[in-house]
Coordinates of C-alpha atoms in Angstrom, one line a residue:
Chain A
M94 CA 0.0 0.0 0.0
N95 CA 1.4 3.4 -0.9
E96 CA 1.4 6.4 1.4
A97 CA -1.6 8.2 0.1
S98 CA -4.0 5.3 0.1
A99 CA -3.0 4.4 3.6
L100 CA -4.6 7.7 4.7
Y101 CA -8.0 6.6 3.2
P102 CA -9.6 5.9 6.6
A103 CA -9.0 9.6 7.6
L104 CA -10.6 10.8 4.3
P105 CA -13.7 12.5 6.0
E106 CA -11.4 14.5 8.3
L107 CA -9.1 15.5 5.5
I108 CA -12.1 16.6 3.4
L109 CA -13.4 18.8 6.2
A110 CA -10.1 20.3 7.3
G111 CA -8.9 20.9 3.7
G112 CA -12.4 22.2 2.7
A113 CA -12.4 24.6 5.6
M114 CA -9.0 26.0 4.5
V115 CA -10.3 26.5 0.9
L116 CA -13.5 28.1 2.2
L117 CA -11.4 30.4 4.4
M118 CA -9.6 31.6 1.3
I119 CA -12.8 32.0 -0.7
G120 CA -14.1 34.1 2.2
A121 CA -11.0 36.1 2.6
F122 CA -11.1 37.2 -1.1
G123 CA -14.9 37.3 -1.6
G124 CA -15.7 39.1 1.6
E125 CA -19.4 39.5 2.7
R126 CA -20.7 38.5 -0.7
A127 CA -19.3 35.1 -0.2
T128 CA -21.2 34.3 3.0
S129 CA -24.3 32.7 1.6
P130 CA -22.7 30.7 -1.2
M131 CA -20.1 29.5 1.4
L132 CA -23.0 28.2 3.5
S133 CA -24.0 26.0 0.6
Y134 CA -20.4 24.9 -0.1
A135 CA -20.0 24.0 3.6
I136 CA -23.2 21.9 3.5
A137 CA -22.0 20.2 0.3
L138 CA -18.6 19.4 2.0
L139 CA -20.4 17.9 5.0
V140 CA -22.5 15.8 2.7
V141 CA -19.4 14.6 0.8
A142 CA -17.7 13.8 4.1
G143 CA -20.8 12.0 5.3
L144 CA -20.9 9.9 2.1
A145 CA -17.1 9.1 2.6
I146 CA -17.9 7.9 6.1
A147 CA -20.8 5.7 4.9
A148 CA -18.5 4.1 2.3
M149 CA -15.9 3.1 4.9
P150 CA -15.7 -0.6 5.8
D151 CA -17.1 -1.7 9.2
E152 CA -13.9 -3.5 10.2
R153 CA -11.6 -1.8 12.7
V154 CA -8.7 0.1 11.0
A155 CA -6.1 1.9 13.1
L156 CA -4.0 4.7 11.6
F157 CA -1.0 6.6 12.9
N158 CA 0.2 3.8 15.2
G159 CA -3.2 3.3 16.7
S160 CA -3.9 7.0 17.5
F161 CA -6.8 7.2 15.1
V162 CA -9.3 4.3 15.0
V163 CA -12.0 3.9 12.4
D164 CA -14.6 1.2 13.2
G165 CA -18.3 0.6 13.1
F166 CA -18.8 2.7 16.3
A167 CA -16.9 5.7 14.8
K168 CA -18.9 5.4 11.6
F169 CA -22.3 5.5 13.3
L170 CA -21.5 8.4 15.5
K171 CA -19.7 10.4 12.8
I172 CA -22.7 10.1 10.6
L173 CA -24.9 11.4 13.5
A174 CA -22.5 14.3 14.1
V175 CA -22.4 15.2 10.5
L176 CA -26.2 15.2 10.3
G177 CA -26.3 17.5 13.3
S178 CA -23.9 19.9 11.6
I179 CA -25.8 19.8 8.3
G180 CA -29.0 20.5 10.1
T181 CA -27.5 23.5 11.9
L182 CA -26.1 25.0 8.7
W183 CA -29.4 24.3 6.9
M184 CA -31.3 26.4 9.5
S185 CA -28.7 29.2 9.6
G186 CA -29.7 30.8 6.3
D187 CA -31.9 33.5 7.7
F188 CA -29.6 34.2 10.7
L189 CA -26.7 34.9 8.3
A190 CA -28.9 36.9 5.9
D191 CA -29.0 39.8 8.4
P192 CA -26.5 42.5 7.1
D193 CA -24.8 42.8 10.6
R194 CA -24.1 39.1 10.8
R195 CA -23.1 38.4 7.2
K196 CA -19.7 36.9 8.3
F197 CA -18.2 34.1 6.3
E198 CA -16.3 32.6 9.2
Y199 CA -19.5 31.0 10.4
S200 CA -19.4 28.1 8.0
V201 CA -15.6 27.6 8.4
L202 CA -15.9 27.4 12.2
I203 CA -18.7 24.8 12.0
L204 CA -16.6 22.8 9.6
L205 CA -13.6 22.9 11.9
A206 CA -15.7 22.0 14.9
T207 CA -17.1 19.0 13.0
A208 CA -13.5 18.0 12.0
G209 CA -12.6 18.2 15.7
M210 CA -15.6 16.0 16.6
F211 CA -14.5 13.4 14.0
V212 CA -11.0 13.2 15.6
L213 CA -12.6 13.0 19.0
I214 CA -14.9 10.2 18.0
S215 CA -12.0 8.3 16.3
A216 CA -9.4 8.9 19.1
G217 CA -7.3 5.9 19.9
D218 CA -5.0 7.5 22.4
L219 CA -4.9 10.5 24.8
I220 CA -3.1 12.7 22.3
A221 CA -5.8 12.4 19.6
L222 CA -8.5 12.7 22.3
Y223 CA -7.1 16.0 23.5
L224 CA -6.5 17.3 20.0
G225 CA -10.0 16.6 18.9
F226 CA -11.5 17.9 22.1
E227 CA -9.6 21.2 21.7
L228 CA -10.3 21.6 18.0
M229 CA -14.0 21.2 18.7
S230 CA -14.1 23.4 21.8
L231 CA -12.1 26.3 20.4
S232 CA -14.4 26.5 17.4
L233 CA -17.4 26.3 19.6
Y234 CA -16.2 29.1 21.9
V235 CA -16.0 31.4 18.9
V236 CA -19.3 30.5 17.4
A237 CA -21.1 31.0 20.8
A238 CA -19.9 34.7 20.7
F239 CA -20.6 35.0 17.0
D240 CA -23.2 37.7 17.3
R241 CA -20.6 40.0 18.7
D242 CA -22.7 43.2 18.7
N243 CA -25.1 41.5 21.1
V244 CA -23.8 41.6 24.6
Q245 CA -25.6 38.4 25.6
S246 CA -23.9 36.4 22.8
T247 CA -20.5 37.8 23.9
E248 CA -21.2 36.9 27.5
A249 CA -22.3 33.4 26.5
G250 CA -19.1 32.9 24.5
L251 CA -16.9 34.1 27.4
K252 CA -18.6 32.1 30.0
Y253 CA -18.4 29.0 27.8
F254 CA -14.7 29.8 27.2
V255 CA -13.7 30.2 30.9
L256 CA -15.6 27.1 32.1
G257 CA -14.6 25.1 29.0
A258 CA -10.9 26.0 29.4
L259 CA -11.2 24.9 33.0
S260 CA -12.7 21.6 32.0
S261 CA -10.0 21.0 29.3
G262 CA -7.4 21.7 31.9
M263 CA -8.9 19.0 34.1
L264 CA -9.1 16.6 31.2
L265 CA -5.5 17.2 30.3
Y266 CA -4.4 16.9 33.9
G267 CA -6.3 13.6 34.2
A268 CA -4.6 12.4 31.0
S269 CA -1.2 13.3 32.4
L270 CA -1.9 11.3 35.6
I271 CA -3.1 8.3 33.5
Y272 CA 0.1 8.5 31.5
G273 CA 2.3 8.9 34.6
F274 CA 0.8 5.8 36.2
T275 CA 0.5 3.5 33.2
G276 CA 3.4 4.6 31.0
T277 CA 1.4 4.7 27.8
V278 CA -1.0 7.1 26.1
K279 CA -2.6 4.4 23.9
F280 CA -6.0 3.2 25.0
A281 CA -5.1 -0.4 24.3
G282 CA -1.9 -0.1 26.4
I283 CA -3.8 1.6 29.2
A284 CA -6.3 -1.2 29.2
Q285 CA -3.4 -3.7 29.9
E286 CA -1.9 -1.6 32.7
A287 CA -5.2 -0.3 34.3
A288 CA -5.6 -3.2 36.7
N289 CA -2.5 -2.3 38.6
G290 CA -2.6 1.5 38.2
G291 CA -3.7 2.1 41.8
I292 CA -5.2 5.3 43.2
G293 CA -3.3 7.7 41.0
L294 CA -4.9 6.2 37.9
I295 CA -8.4 6.5 39.5
I296 CA -7.8 10.2 40.2
G297 CA -6.7 10.6 36.6
L298 CA -9.8 8.8 35.4
V299 CA -12.1 11.0 37.5
L300 CA -10.5 14.2 36.2
L301 CA -10.7 12.9 32.6
F302 CA -14.4 12.1 33.1
A303 CA -14.9 15.6 34.6
G304 CA -13.7 17.1 31.4
L305 CA -15.9 14.9 29.3
C306 CA -18.9 15.5 31.6
F307 CA -18.5 19.2 31.0
K308 CA -18.9 18.7 27.2
V309 CA -22.0 16.5 27.5
S310 CA -23.2 19.0 30.1
A311 CA -23.8 16.4 32.8
V312 CA -24.3 17.3 36.4
P313 CA -22.1 18.5 38.3
F314 CA -20.5 20.2 35.3
H315 CA -23.7 21.6 33.7
M316 CA -23.5 25.2 35.1
W317 CA -22.6 26.8 31.7
T318 CA -25.4 25.1 29.8
P319 CA -28.5 27.4 30.5
D320 CA -26.5 30.6 30.1
V321 CA -24.8 29.6 26.9
Y322 CA -27.9 28.1 25.4
Q323 CA -29.8 31.3 26.1
G324 CA -27.1 33.7 25.1
A325 CA -25.9 32.1 21.9
P326 CA -27.9 32.8 18.7
T327 CA -30.6 30.1 18.3
P328 CA -29.1 28.1 15.3
I329 CA -25.9 27.9 17.2
T330 CA -27.7 26.7 20.3
A331 CA -29.2 24.0 18.1
F332 CA -25.6 23.1 17.1
F333 CA -24.4 22.9 20.8
A334 CA -27.4 20.7 21.6
S335 CA -26.8 18.2 18.9
A336 CA -23.4 17.4 17.3
P337 CA -20.9 18.2 20.1
K338 CA -23.0 16.1 22.5
V339 CA -22.7 13.2 20.1
A340 CA -18.9 13.5 19.9
A341 CA -18.5 13.9 23.6
I342 CA -20.7 10.9 24.4
A343 CA -18.7 8.9 21.8
A344 CA -15.4 9.8 23.5
F345 CA -17.0 8.9 26.9
V346 CA -18.0 5.5 25.7
R347 CA -14.8 4.8 23.8
V348 CA -12.5 5.8 26.7
S349 CA -14.6 3.8 29.2
F350 CA -14.6 0.6 27.1
S351 CA -11.3 0.6 25.3
A352 CA -9.0 2.1 27.9
F353 CA -10.6 1.2 31.3
P354 CA -12.5 -2.1 31.0
A355 CA -10.3 -3.5 33.9
I356 CA -11.7 -1.0 36.4
A357 CA -15.3 -0.9 35.1
A358 CA -16.6 -1.4 38.6
Q359 CA -15.0 1.9 39.6
W360 CA -16.2 4.1 36.7
Q361 CA -19.6 2.6 36.7
Q362 CA -20.1 4.2 40.2
I363 CA -19.2 7.6 38.8
I364 CA -21.5 7.3 35.7
I365 CA -24.4 6.1 37.8
F366 CA -24.1 9.1 40.1
V367 CA -23.7 11.5 37.1
A368 CA -26.7 10.0 35.3
I369 CA -29.0 10.2 38.4
A370 CA -28.0 13.8 39.2
S371 CA -28.4 14.9 35.5
M372 CA -31.8 13.3 35.2
A373 CA -33.0 14.8 38.4
L374 CA -31.7 18.3 37.7
G375 CA -33.0 18.2 34.1
A376 CA -36.5 17.2 35.4
F377 CA -36.8 19.7 38.3
A378 CA -34.8 22.8 37.3
A379 CA -36.7 23.1 33.9
I380 CA -40.0 23.5 35.6
G381 CA -39.7 27.2 36.5
Q382 CA -38.1 28.3 33.2
R383 CA -39.8 31.0 31.1
N384 CA -37.3 31.2 28.3
I385 CA -37.6 28.3 25.9
K386 CA -33.9 28.1 25.1
R387 CA -33.1 27.8 28.9
L388 CA -35.8 25.2 29.1
M389 CA -34.2 23.2 26.3
A390 CA -30.8 23.5 28.1
Y391 CA -32.2 21.8 31.2
S392 CA -34.0 19.3 28.9
S393 CA -30.7 18.4 27.3
I394 CA -29.0 18.0 30.7
G395 CA -31.7 15.5 31.5
H396 CA -31.4 13.7 28.2
M397 CA -27.7 13.3 28.7
G398 CA -28.5 11.7 32.0
Y399 CA -30.7 9.1 30.3
A400 CA -28.1 8.4 27.6
L401 CA -25.4 7.8 30.3
I402 CA -27.7 5.1 31.9
G403 CA -26.7 3.0 28.9
L404 CA -23.0 3.6 29.6
A405 CA -23.6 2.8 33.3
A406 CA -24.9 -0.6 32.3
A407 CA -21.4 -1.3 30.9
T408 CA -22.6 -3.9 28.5
G409 CA -22.9 -4.2 24.7
E410 CA -26.6 -3.7 25.0
G411 CA -26.0 -0.6 27.0
V412 CA -23.8 0.9 24.3
Q413 CA -26.4 0.0 21.7
G414 CA -28.9 1.9 23.8
V415 CA -26.7 4.9 24.0
L416 CA -26.3 5.0 20.2
V417 CA -30.0 4.6 19.6
Y418 CA -30.6 7.3 22.2
M419 CA -28.2 9.8 20.6
A420 CA -29.6 9.2 17.1
I421 CA -33.2 9.9 18.3
Y422 CA -32.1 12.8 20.5
V423 CA -30.3 14.5 17.6
A424 CA -33.5 14.3 15.5
M425 CA -35.8 15.6 18.3
T426 CA -33.4 18.4 19.2
L427 CA -32.9 19.6 15.6
G428 CA -36.7 19.6 15.0
T429 CA -37.5 21.4 18.2
F430 CA -34.8 24.0 17.6
A431 CA -36.0 24.5 14.0
C432 CA -39.4 25.5 15.6
I433 CA -37.6 27.8 18.0
V434 CA -35.6 29.5 15.2
S435 CA -38.9 30.1 13.5
M436 CA -40.3 32.1 16.5
R437 CA -39.9 35.5 14.8
R438 CA -42.2 38.5 14.4
N439 CA -41.1 41.2 12.0
D440 CA -37.6 39.6 11.8
K441 CA -37.1 39.8 15.6
P442 CA -36.6 36.6 17.6
F443 CA -38.9 35.8 20.5
E444 CA -37.8 33.3 23.1
E445 CA -40.4 33.3 25.9
I446 CA -42.6 30.2 26.2
T447 CA -45.7 32.5 26.4
D448 CA -44.9 33.7 22.9
L449 CA -46.0 30.2 21.7
S450 CA -49.5 30.7 23.2
G451 CA -52.3 29.8 20.9
L452 CA -50.0 28.6 18.2
A453 CA -52.5 25.9 17.4
R454 CA -54.9 28.6 16.1
T455 CA -52.3 30.8 14.3
N456 CA -50.3 27.9 12.8
P457 CA -51.9 24.5 13.4
A458 CA -49.4 22.5 11.4
Q459 CA -46.4 23.8 13.3
A460 CA -48.2 23.4 16.6
F461 CA -49.0 19.8 15.8
V462 CA -45.4 18.9 14.8
L463 CA -43.9 20.8 17.7
S464 CA -46.2 19.0 20.2
M465 CA -45.2 15.7 18.7
L466 CA -41.6 16.6 19.2
L467 CA -42.2 17.6 22.7
F468 CA -44.2 14.5 23.5
S469 CA -41.3 12.6 22.1
L470 CA -38.8 14.5 24.3
A471 CA -41.0 13.6 27.2
G472 CA -40.8 9.9 26.1
I473 CA -44.5 9.2 25.5
P474 CA -45.2 6.1 23.4
P475 CA -45.5 5.4 20.5
L476 CA -43.1 8.3 19.6
A477 CA -39.4 7.8 19.0
G478 CA -38.4 9.3 22.3
F479 CA -40.1 6.5 24.1
F480 CA -38.0 3.9 22.3
A481 CA -34.8 5.8 23.0
K482 CA -35.6 5.6 26.8
F483 CA -36.9 2.0 26.5
Y484 CA -33.6 0.7 25.1
V485 CA -31.4 2.3 27.8
F486 CA -33.7 1.3 30.6
L487 CA -33.9 -2.2 29.3
A488 CA -30.1 -2.4 29.2
A489 CA -29.9 -1.1 32.8
V490 CA -32.4 -3.7 34.0
K491 CA -30.5 -6.5 32.3
A492 CA -27.3 -5.3 33.9
G493 CA -29.1 -5.5 37.3
L494 CA -29.3 -1.7 37.9
F495 CA -32.9 -1.7 38.9
T496 CA -32.7 1.4 41.1
L497 CA -31.2 3.4 38.3
A498 CA -33.9 2.3 35.8
V499 CA -36.7 3.1 38.3
L500 CA -35.2 6.6 39.0
G501 CA -34.9 7.2 35.3
V502 CA -38.6 6.4 34.8
L503 CA -39.5 8.7 37.7
A504 CA -37.4 11.5 36.3
S505 CA -39.0 11.2 32.9
V506 CA -42.5 11.4 34.5
V507 CA -41.5 14.6 36.3
G508 CA -39.9 15.9 33.1
A509 CA -43.1 15.2 31.1
Y510 CA -44.8 18.0 33.1
Y511 CA -43.0 20.9 31.5
Y512 CA -43.2 19.5 28.0
L513 CA -46.9 19.0 28.4
L514 CA -47.2 22.6 29.9
I515 CA -45.8 24.0 26.6
V516 CA -48.3 21.9 24.6
K517 CA -51.1 23.2 26.8
I518 CA -50.0 26.8 26.2
M519 CA -49.9 26.2 22.5
Y520 CA -53.4 24.6 22.4
F521 CA -55.5 26.2 25.1
D522 CA -54.2 29.7 25.7
E523 CA -55.3 32.9 24.0
P524 CA -53.4 33.3 20.7
A525 CA -50.4 35.6 20.7
P526 CA -49.7 37.5 17.4
A527 CA -48.8 35.1 14.6
F528 CA -45.1 34.4 13.8
D529 CA -43.5 35.2 10.4
P530 CA -44.0 32.5 7.9
M531 CA -41.4 29.7 8.2
G532 CA -38.8 29.5 5.5
N533 CA -38.5 26.4 3.3
A534 CA -35.3 25.2 5.0
L535 CA -36.8 25.3 8.5
R536 CA -40.0 23.7 7.2
S537 CA -38.1 20.8 5.7
I538 CA -36.2 20.2 8.9
V539 CA -39.3 20.3 11.0
A540 CA -41.1 18.0 8.5
V541 CA -38.3 15.4 8.3
T542 CA -37.7 15.2 12.0
G543 CA -41.4 15.2 12.8
L544 CA -42.0 12.3 10.4
F545 CA -39.0 10.4 11.9
V546 CA -40.3 10.9 15.4
I547 CA -43.9 9.9 14.6
L548 CA -43.1 7.0 12.3
F549 CA -40.1 5.5 14.1
F550 CA -42.2 2.9 15.9
A551 CA -43.3 1.4 12.6
Y552 CA -39.8 0.7 11.3
P553 CA -37.3 0.8 14.1
G554 CA -35.2 -2.1 12.7
P555 CA -32.6 -0.4 10.6
L556 CA -31.5 2.1 13.3
V557 CA -31.5 -0.5 16.1
E558 CA -29.6 -3.0 13.9
A559 CA -27.0 -0.4 12.9
A560 CA -26.5 0.6 16.5
A561 CA -26.0 -3.1 17.4
V562 CA -23.4 -3.5 14.7
A563 CA -21.7 -0.3 15.9
A564 CA -21.7 -1.3 19.5
K565 CA -20.2 -4.7 18.7
S566 CA -17.1 -3.1 17.3
L567 CA -16.1 -2.0 20.8
F568 CA -16.2 -5.4 22.4
Chain B
M37 CA 21.0 7.6 36.2
A38 CA 19.8 9.0 39.5
G39 CA 16.8 11.0 38.2
I40 CA 14.1 12.9 40.0
P41 CA 11.5 10.5 41.2
L42 CA 8.0 10.6 39.6
S43 CA 6.4 11.6 42.9
H44 CA 8.4 14.8 43.2
G45 CA 7.4 15.9 39.7
L46 CA 3.8 15.0 40.3
L47 CA 3.8 16.9 43.6
V48 CA 4.9 20.1 41.9
A49 CA 2.3 19.5 39.2
V50 CA -0.5 19.1 41.7
V51 CA 0.5 22.3 43.6
L52 CA 0.6 24.2 40.3
F53 CA -2.8 22.7 39.3
A54 CA -4.4 23.6 42.6
L55 CA -3.0 27.2 42.3
G56 CA -4.5 27.5 38.9
L57 CA -7.8 26.1 39.9
V58 CA -8.1 28.4 42.9
G59 CA -7.1 31.3 40.7
V60 CA -9.8 30.6 38.2
L61 CA -12.4 30.2 40.9
A62 CA -11.4 33.1 43.2
R63 CA -10.1 35.8 40.8
R64 CA -12.7 38.1 39.2
N65 CA -10.4 39.8 36.7
L66 CA -10.8 38.0 33.3
V67 CA -7.1 38.4 32.4
F68 CA -6.0 36.8 35.7
M69 CA -8.5 34.0 35.2
L70 CA -6.9 33.4 31.8
M71 CA -3.5 33.3 33.4
S72 CA -4.7 30.8 36.0
I73 CA -6.1 28.6 33.2
E74 CA -2.6 28.7 31.6
I75 CA -1.1 27.6 34.9
M76 CA -3.4 24.6 35.0
L77 CA -2.4 23.6 31.5
N78 CA 1.2 23.9 32.4
A79 CA 0.7 21.8 35.5
A80 CA -0.6 19.1 33.2
G81 CA 2.3 19.6 30.9
L82 CA 4.8 19.2 33.8
A83 CA 3.1 16.0 34.9
F84 CA 3.4 14.7 31.3
I85 CA 7.2 15.4 31.4
A86 CA 7.6 13.8 34.8
G87 CA 5.7 10.8 33.5
G88 CA 7.9 10.7 30.3
A89 CA 11.0 10.8 32.5
R90 CA 9.7 8.0 34.8
W91 CA 9.0 5.7 31.8
A92 CA 12.0 6.9 29.8
Q93 CA 9.8 7.6 26.8
P94 CA 9.5 10.5 24.4
D95 CA 5.7 10.4 24.6
G96 CA 5.4 12.7 27.5
Q97 CA 7.6 15.4 25.9
I98 CA 5.6 15.1 22.6
M99 CA 2.4 15.6 24.6
F100 CA 4.0 18.7 26.3
I101 CA 4.8 20.3 22.9
L102 CA 1.2 19.6 21.8
V103 CA -0.1 21.2 25.0
L104 CA 2.1 24.2 24.5
T105 CA 0.7 24.9 21.0
L106 CA -2.9 24.2 22.0
A107 CA -2.5 26.4 25.0
A108 CA -1.3 29.2 22.8
A109 CA -4.4 28.7 20.6
E110 CA -6.6 28.7 23.6
V111 CA -5.1 32.0 24.9
S112 CA -5.6 33.7 21.6
V113 CA -9.3 32.7 21.5
G114 CA -9.7 33.7 25.1
L115 CA -8.1 37.1 24.7
A116 CA -10.2 37.8 21.6
L117 CA -13.4 37.0 23.6
I118 CA -12.2 39.1 26.5
L119 CA -11.6 42.0 24.1
A120 CA -15.0 41.6 22.6
L121 CA -16.6 41.8 26.1
Y122 CA -14.4 44.7 27.1
H123 CA -15.7 46.7 24.0
R124 CA -19.3 46.1 25.2
L125 CA -18.9 46.5 29.0
E126 CA -15.7 48.6 29.4
T127 CA -14.6 46.4 32.3
L128 CA -12.6 43.2 32.9
D129 CA -14.6 42.2 35.9
A130 CA -16.1 38.8 35.3
D131 CA -19.1 39.7 37.6
A132 CA -20.2 42.4 35.2
A133 CA -21.2 39.8 32.7
D134 CA -24.5 39.0 34.4
K135 CA -27.1 39.4 31.7
L136 CA -27.8 35.7 31.5
K137 CA -29.4 34.1 34.5
G138 CA -32.5 32.4 35.7

């Protein structure tokens, strides 16, 4: 095999990184006029990268001495991440059309963040893990503060940066302890040494998990989530809620199973605690919220708690549950945020939950799809969100974690309250003035995700099978 | 070769890391918070070097060089964000950024 074809497994990353550089040049020479064509080029690049991923074989291929691993697991999650990024760019057209925000860097930053997620998902050692983590985070800090004439957006970016840098410091310090006590940065090597690593290794593991918990916004590292979700422009909030969560969960699962299977009993304790705390906080703290983006922030904290139940089970079925959960979560989140992006009157965004009142009378179709998405987020059968929860709870029960599964069911009952409250406001309250008509891009996202959520129960096979194949590649 | 034992290197690193962590949490000036974050990253770098010396491998030093470059990237992003906030609020006090809460 010659040098160039040996790089084939890294083709999607190369497409995104190279494409981002080319787009940067187009933007630098084209200026503001290039912004909207660049958005289309970026979507095209992401689609090409997605196709390149889909064409990869399912077998495990390791590149760069095992630093970079491509397997079925990476394939599944990379496709999810790329779908999240495409959805975000797809709904950003109107946001970038505003003359004050016509900045071409937007598409470039999203591409680079996605490339970072790919590296994070494929990481086979601590070096690639940290590199992917930072490439993703640095791009995200900048997009959070993208609307820089708006003090809220700037504040969101800065808060995200300070707490994010703190968490990457913890992750790195954890990585350094793991290296110090095992003598290797490779996950496979750490797996061999982990059993006799001692207390230093456990401390390193806890710090590493702290950094990852921050990125999935799991309790107790969730403090940034509501502020950043509220302050960042809405399409960017949709991005934060979808693709980076997928990548961080992927890193979480991969680190747990490929580097620390020997001390599974120890990290299981941590994950169980984090999952319970996230579910409880997500369920209770969302109740008093008036801003819908803040509400979605608490909702996503809760959802990460449910997804981590699958990891806590520490079995192949658990990982399968996590993968199904993330796929359905991305669809629900993109659909809901497309509805939130469309909450505009006279080109001004509205974000209060009361702005939705009487939507059923002003726009019955949107109200119907949004309530389906909210029912699905609440986990009401037969919508997709129910199956997502079903698979993780099932895995937890099979692994003997009955208390965790029961607490999960209780938290989702409490959480259903605030989703249903929004539905009640949309259907039974006096109508607020109508929103501006939805653009075609938003309409297509809402339609596709709505159909997915409603019809998933009829045809769950392909997704569940694909998740099973992906989960198998870790064991 | 009578090198420095791993525990000494890690001890210095943990002290540095704690200093940085306390600095981020206690300081209210954004530039000082950024400096404290840098100290945390350097603590991790030092721990990597100590580990590399303990196992007589180049990996630790390679990781340190990577940390150095990424820390520089992190500072440039951080300073840009601090500047953007300074233009809006005319202060470097982190507590002045309080528009988002609930």
